[in-house]
mmCIF file of C-alpha atoms in Angstrom:
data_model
loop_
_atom_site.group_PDB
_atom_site.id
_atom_site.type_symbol
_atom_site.label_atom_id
_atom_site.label_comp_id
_atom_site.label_asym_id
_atom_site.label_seq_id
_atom_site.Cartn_x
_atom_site.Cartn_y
_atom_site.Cartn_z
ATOM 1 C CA UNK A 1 -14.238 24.667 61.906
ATOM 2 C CA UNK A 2 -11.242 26.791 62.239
ATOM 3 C CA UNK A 3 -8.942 24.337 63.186
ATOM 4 C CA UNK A 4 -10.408 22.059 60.721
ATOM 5 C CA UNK A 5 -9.264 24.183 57.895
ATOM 6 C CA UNK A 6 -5.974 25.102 59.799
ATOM 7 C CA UNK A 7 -5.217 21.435 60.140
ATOM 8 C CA UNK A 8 -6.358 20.726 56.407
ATOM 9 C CA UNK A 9 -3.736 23.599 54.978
ATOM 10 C CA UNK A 10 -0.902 22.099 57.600
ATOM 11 C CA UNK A 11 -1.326 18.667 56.000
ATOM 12 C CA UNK A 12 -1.445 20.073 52.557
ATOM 13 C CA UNK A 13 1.419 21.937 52.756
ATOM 14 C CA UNK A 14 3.633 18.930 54.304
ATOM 15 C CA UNK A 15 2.680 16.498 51.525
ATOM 16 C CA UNK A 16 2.985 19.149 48.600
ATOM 17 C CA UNK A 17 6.623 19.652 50.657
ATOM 18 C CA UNK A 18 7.030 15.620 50.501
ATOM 19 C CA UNK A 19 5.997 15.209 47.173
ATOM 20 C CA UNK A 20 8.428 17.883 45.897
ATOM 21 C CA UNK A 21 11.458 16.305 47.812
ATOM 22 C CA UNK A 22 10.684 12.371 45.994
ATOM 23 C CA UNK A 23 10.334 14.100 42.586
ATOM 24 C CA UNK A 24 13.116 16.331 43.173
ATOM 25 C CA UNK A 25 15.535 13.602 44.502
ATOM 26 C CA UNK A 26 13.878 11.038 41.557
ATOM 27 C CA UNK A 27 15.118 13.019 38.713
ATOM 28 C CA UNK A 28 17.088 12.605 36.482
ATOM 29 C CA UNK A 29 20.533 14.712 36.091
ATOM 30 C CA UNK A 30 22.780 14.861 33.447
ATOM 31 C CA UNK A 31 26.526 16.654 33.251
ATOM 32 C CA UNK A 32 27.681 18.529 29.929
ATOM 33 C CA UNK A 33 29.071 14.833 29.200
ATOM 34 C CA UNK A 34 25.883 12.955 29.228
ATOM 35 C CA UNK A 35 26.297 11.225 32.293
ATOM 36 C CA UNK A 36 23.520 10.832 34.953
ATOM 37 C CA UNK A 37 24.015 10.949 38.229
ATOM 38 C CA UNK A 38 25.167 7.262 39.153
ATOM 39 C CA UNK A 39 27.778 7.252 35.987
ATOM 40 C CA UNK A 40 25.266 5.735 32.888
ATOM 41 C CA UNK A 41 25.595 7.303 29.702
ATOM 42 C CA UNK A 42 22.229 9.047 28.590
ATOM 43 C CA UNK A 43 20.840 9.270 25.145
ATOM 44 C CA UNK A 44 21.067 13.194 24.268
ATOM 45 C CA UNK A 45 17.267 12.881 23.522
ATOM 46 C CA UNK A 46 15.978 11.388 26.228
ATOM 47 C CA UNK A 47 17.688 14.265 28.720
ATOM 48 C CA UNK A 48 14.367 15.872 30.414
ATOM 49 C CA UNK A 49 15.152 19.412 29.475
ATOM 50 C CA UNK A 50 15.596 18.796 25.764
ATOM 51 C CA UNK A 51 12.126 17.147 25.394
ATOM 52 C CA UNK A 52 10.585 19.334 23.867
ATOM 53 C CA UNK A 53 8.237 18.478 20.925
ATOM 54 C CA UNK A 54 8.979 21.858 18.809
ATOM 55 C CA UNK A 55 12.545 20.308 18.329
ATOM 56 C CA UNK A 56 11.949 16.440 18.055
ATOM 57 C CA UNK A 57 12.433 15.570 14.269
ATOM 58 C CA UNK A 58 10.660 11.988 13.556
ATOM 59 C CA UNK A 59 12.749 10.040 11.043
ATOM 60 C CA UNK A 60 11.044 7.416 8.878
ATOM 61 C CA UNK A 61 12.005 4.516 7.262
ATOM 62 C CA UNK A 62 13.251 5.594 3.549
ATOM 63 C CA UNK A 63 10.808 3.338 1.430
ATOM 64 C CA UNK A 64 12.185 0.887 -0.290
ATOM 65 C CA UNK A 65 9.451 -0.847 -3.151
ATOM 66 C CA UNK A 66 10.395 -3.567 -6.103
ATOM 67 C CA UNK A 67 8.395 -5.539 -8.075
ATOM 68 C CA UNK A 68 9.315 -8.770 -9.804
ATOM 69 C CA UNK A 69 7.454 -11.610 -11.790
ATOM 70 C CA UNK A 70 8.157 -15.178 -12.197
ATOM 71 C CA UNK A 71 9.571 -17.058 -14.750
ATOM 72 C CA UNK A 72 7.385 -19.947 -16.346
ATOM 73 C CA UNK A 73 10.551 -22.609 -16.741
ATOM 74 C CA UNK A 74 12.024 -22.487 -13.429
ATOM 75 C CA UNK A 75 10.523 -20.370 -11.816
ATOM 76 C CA UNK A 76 12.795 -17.371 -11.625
ATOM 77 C CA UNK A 77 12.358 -13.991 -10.225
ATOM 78 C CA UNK A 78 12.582 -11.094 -12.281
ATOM 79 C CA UNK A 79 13.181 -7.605 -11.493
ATOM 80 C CA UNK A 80 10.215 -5.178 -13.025
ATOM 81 C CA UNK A 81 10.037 -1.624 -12.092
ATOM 82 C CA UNK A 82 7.545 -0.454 -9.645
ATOM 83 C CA UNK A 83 6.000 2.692 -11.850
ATOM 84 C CA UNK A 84 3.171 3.707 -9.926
ATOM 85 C CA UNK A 85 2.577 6.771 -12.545
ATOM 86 C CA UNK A 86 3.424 5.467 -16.000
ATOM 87 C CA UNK A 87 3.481 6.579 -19.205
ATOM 88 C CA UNK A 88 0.037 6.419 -21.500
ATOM 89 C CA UNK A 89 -1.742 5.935 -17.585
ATOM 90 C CA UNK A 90 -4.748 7.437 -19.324
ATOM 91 C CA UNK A 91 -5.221 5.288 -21.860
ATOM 92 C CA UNK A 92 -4.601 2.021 -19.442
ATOM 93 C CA UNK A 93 -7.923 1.814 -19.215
ATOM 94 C CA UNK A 94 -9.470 1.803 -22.515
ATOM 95 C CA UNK A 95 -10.379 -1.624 -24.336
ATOM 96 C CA UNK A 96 -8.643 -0.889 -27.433
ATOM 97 C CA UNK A 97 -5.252 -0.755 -25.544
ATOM 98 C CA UNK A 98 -2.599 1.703 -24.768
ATOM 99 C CA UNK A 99 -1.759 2.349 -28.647
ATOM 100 C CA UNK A 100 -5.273 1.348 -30.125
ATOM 101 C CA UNK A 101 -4.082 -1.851 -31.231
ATOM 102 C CA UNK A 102 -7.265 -3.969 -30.696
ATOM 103 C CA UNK A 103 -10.502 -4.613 -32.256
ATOM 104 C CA UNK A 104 -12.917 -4.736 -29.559
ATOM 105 C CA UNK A 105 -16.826 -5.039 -29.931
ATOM 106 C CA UNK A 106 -18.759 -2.461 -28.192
ATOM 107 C CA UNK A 107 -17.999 -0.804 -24.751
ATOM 108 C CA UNK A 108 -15.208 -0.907 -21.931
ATOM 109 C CA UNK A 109 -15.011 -4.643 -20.701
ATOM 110 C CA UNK A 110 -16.667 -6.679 -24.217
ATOM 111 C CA UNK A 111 -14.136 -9.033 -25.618
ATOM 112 C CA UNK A 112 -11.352 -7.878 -27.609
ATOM 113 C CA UNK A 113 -8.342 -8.888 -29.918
ATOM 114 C CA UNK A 114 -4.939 -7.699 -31.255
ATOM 115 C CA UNK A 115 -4.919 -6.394 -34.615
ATOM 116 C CA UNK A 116 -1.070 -7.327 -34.676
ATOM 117 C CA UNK A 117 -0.562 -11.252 -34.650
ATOM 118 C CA UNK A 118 2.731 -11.098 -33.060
ATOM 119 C CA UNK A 119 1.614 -9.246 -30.114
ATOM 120 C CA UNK A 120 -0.815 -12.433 -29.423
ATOM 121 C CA UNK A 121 -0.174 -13.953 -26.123
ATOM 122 C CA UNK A 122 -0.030 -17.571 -26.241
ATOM 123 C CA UNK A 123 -2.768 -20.233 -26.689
ATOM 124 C CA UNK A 124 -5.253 -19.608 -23.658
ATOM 125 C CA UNK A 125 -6.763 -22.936 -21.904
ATOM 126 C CA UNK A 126 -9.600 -22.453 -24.335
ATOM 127 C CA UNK A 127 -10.343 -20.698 -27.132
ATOM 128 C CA UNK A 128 -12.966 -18.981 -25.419
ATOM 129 C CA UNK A 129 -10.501 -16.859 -22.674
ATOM 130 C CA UNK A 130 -8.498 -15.328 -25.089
ATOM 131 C CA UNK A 131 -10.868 -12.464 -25.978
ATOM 132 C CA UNK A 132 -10.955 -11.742 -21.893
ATOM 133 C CA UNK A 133 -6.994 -11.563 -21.815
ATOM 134 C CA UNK A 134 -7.357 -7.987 -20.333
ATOM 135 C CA UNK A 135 -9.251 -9.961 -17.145
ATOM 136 C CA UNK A 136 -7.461 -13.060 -17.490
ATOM 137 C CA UNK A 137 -3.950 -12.712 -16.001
ATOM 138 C CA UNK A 138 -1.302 -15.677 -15.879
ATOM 139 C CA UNK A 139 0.395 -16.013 -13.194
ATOM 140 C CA UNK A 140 3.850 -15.322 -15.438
ATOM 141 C CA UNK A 141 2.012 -11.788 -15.835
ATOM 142 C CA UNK A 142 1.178 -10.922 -12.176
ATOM 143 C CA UNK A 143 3.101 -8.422 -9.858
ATOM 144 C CA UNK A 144 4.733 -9.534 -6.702
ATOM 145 C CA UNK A 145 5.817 -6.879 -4.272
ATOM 146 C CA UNK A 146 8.259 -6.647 -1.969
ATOM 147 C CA UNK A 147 8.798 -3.183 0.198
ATOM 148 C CA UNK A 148 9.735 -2.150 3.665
ATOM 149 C CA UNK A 149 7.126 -0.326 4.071
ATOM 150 C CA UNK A 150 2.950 -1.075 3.472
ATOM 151 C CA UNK A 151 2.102 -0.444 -0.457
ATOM 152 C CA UNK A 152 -1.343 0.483 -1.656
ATOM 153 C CA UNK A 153 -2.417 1.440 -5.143
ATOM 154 C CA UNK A 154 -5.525 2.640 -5.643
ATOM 155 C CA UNK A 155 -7.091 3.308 -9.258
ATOM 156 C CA UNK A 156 -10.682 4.835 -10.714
ATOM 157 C CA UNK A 157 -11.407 5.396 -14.239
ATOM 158 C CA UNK A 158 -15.027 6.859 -14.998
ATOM 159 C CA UNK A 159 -16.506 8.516 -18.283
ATOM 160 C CA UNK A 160 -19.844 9.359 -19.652
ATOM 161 C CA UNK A 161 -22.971 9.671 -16.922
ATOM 162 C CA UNK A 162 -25.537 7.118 -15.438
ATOM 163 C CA UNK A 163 -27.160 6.038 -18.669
ATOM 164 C CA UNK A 164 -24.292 5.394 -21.174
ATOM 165 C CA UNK A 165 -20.925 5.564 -18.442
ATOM 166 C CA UNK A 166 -18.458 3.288 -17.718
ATOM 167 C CA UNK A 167 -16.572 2.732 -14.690
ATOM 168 C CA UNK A 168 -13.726 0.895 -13.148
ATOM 169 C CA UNK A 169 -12.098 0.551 -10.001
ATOM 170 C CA UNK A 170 -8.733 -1.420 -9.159
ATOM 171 C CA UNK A 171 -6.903 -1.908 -5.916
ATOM 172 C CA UNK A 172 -3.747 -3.440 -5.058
ATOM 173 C CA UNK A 173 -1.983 -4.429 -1.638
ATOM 174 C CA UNK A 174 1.029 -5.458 -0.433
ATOM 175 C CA UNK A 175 2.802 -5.744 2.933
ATOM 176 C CA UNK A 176 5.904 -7.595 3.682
ATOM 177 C CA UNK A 177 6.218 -9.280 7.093
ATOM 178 C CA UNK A 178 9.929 -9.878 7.197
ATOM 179 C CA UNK A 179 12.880 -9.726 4.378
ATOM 180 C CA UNK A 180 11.399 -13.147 3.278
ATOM 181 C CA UNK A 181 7.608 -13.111 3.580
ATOM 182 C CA UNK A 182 5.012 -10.908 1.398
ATOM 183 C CA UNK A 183 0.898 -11.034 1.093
ATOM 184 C CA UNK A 184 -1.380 -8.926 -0.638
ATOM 185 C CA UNK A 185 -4.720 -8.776 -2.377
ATOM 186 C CA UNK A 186 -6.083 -7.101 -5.503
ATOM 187 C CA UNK A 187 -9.242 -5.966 -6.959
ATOM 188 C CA UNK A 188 -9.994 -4.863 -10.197
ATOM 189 C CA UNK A 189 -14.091 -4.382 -10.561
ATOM 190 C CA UNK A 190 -15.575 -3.151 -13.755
ATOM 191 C CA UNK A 191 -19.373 -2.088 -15.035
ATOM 192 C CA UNK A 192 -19.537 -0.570 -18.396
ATOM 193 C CA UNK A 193 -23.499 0.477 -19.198
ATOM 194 C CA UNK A 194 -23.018 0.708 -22.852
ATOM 195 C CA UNK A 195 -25.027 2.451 -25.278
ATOM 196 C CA UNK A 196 -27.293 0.118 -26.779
ATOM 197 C CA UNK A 197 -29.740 -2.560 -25.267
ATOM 198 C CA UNK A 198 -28.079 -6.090 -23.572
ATOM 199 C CA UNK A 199 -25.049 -4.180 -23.811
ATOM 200 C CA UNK A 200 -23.616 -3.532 -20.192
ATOM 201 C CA UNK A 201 -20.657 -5.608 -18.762
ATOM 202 C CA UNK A 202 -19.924 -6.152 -15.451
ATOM 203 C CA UNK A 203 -17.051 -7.983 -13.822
ATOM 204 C CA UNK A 204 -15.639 -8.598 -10.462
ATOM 205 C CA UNK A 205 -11.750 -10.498 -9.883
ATOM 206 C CA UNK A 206 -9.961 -10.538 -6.982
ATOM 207 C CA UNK A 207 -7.138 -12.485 -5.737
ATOM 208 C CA UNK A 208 -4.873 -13.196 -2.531
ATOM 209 C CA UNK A 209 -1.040 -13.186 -2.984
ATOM 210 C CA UNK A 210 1.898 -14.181 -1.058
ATOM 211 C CA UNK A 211 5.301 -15.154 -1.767
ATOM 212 C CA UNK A 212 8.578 -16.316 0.170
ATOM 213 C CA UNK A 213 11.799 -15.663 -1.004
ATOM 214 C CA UNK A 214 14.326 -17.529 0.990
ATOM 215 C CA UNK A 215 16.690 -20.916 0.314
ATOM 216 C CA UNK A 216 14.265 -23.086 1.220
#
């Protein structure tokens, strides 16, 4: 048994001894110049010793986010500004507008029109869209995105409680593959109880985006 364990702590010793000798002769040294031992310049944060996590600064990509729309002739881009946080946000939500400029019928989501004629969009398809124009979005009206980096926008209005509230919920996505090539998704759901019977309104859009901006 003795010379079981005596032969076990020879062995163990000799291959700690080994293994000390490879890693030792397998590392990696580096002069005050950055060189390594066979002459190859060494990236200052790579060197062994100066890995150390306390002193490694992570450097992003600086975001970089524009938003454009397209032009119903030819089809031109043009340059909107990507306000995530914009002025009157608060009121972006009620049915009478941002300045209380339309006549609506009852509670967030029931049809609605402009008080002030020249603020009338165009002729919808049918007479019967143009009350919905807060749901109904042409596609001169929709927001492409562009950005180096993934963009999400997320959005939740509520008011009132569970027999008279109203409640909305919006979501937008974008995410550029290259220079050239976008997608995205939105969501915009809605469910307004309202405060008298057959009142309540409810709707659900979504839609899938992409866009390609190239010479071709």
């Amino acid at each position: 048994m003795r010379r079981i364990l005596l032969l076990y702590i020879i062995f163990s010793v000799i291959g700690l001894t080994t293994v000390h000798a490879q890693f030792d002769n397998g590392r990696q040294r580096v002069d005050e110049n950055g060189y390594d031992q066979y002459g190859n310049q060494v990236d200052p944060a790579m060197i062994p010793d100066r890995l150390d996590s306390a002193n490694v600064e992570v450097q992003g990509l600086p975001p970089k986010l524009y938003m454009w729309r397209i032009n119903n002739q030819l089809g031109n881009r043009t340059i909107i500004p990507a306000d995530t946080a914009y002025h009157h946000f608060q009121n972006s939500n009620l049915t009478e507008g941002l300045t209380g400029h339309y006549n609506y019928l009852a509670n967030m989501g029931s049809p609605r029109m402009s008080r002030i004629f020249f603020e009338r969009r165009d002729p919808e398809p049918t007479i019967f869209m143009e009350p919905f124009s807060s749901f109904f979005i042409r596609p001169t009206e929709f927001n492409f995105t562009n950005s180096n980096v993934p963009y999400t926008n997320l959005t939740y209005h509520k008011a009132g409680n569970k027999i008279n509230g109203e409640e909305r919920f919006k979501s937008y996505f974008s995410v550029n593959v290259n220079k050239k090539l976008a997608f995205g998704f939105n969501i915009d759901y809605l469910y307004g109880r309202g405060y008298y019977n057959n009142q309540n309104t409810a709707y659900f859009n979504a839609a899938i985006f992409g866009s390609y901006i190239g010479d071709r």
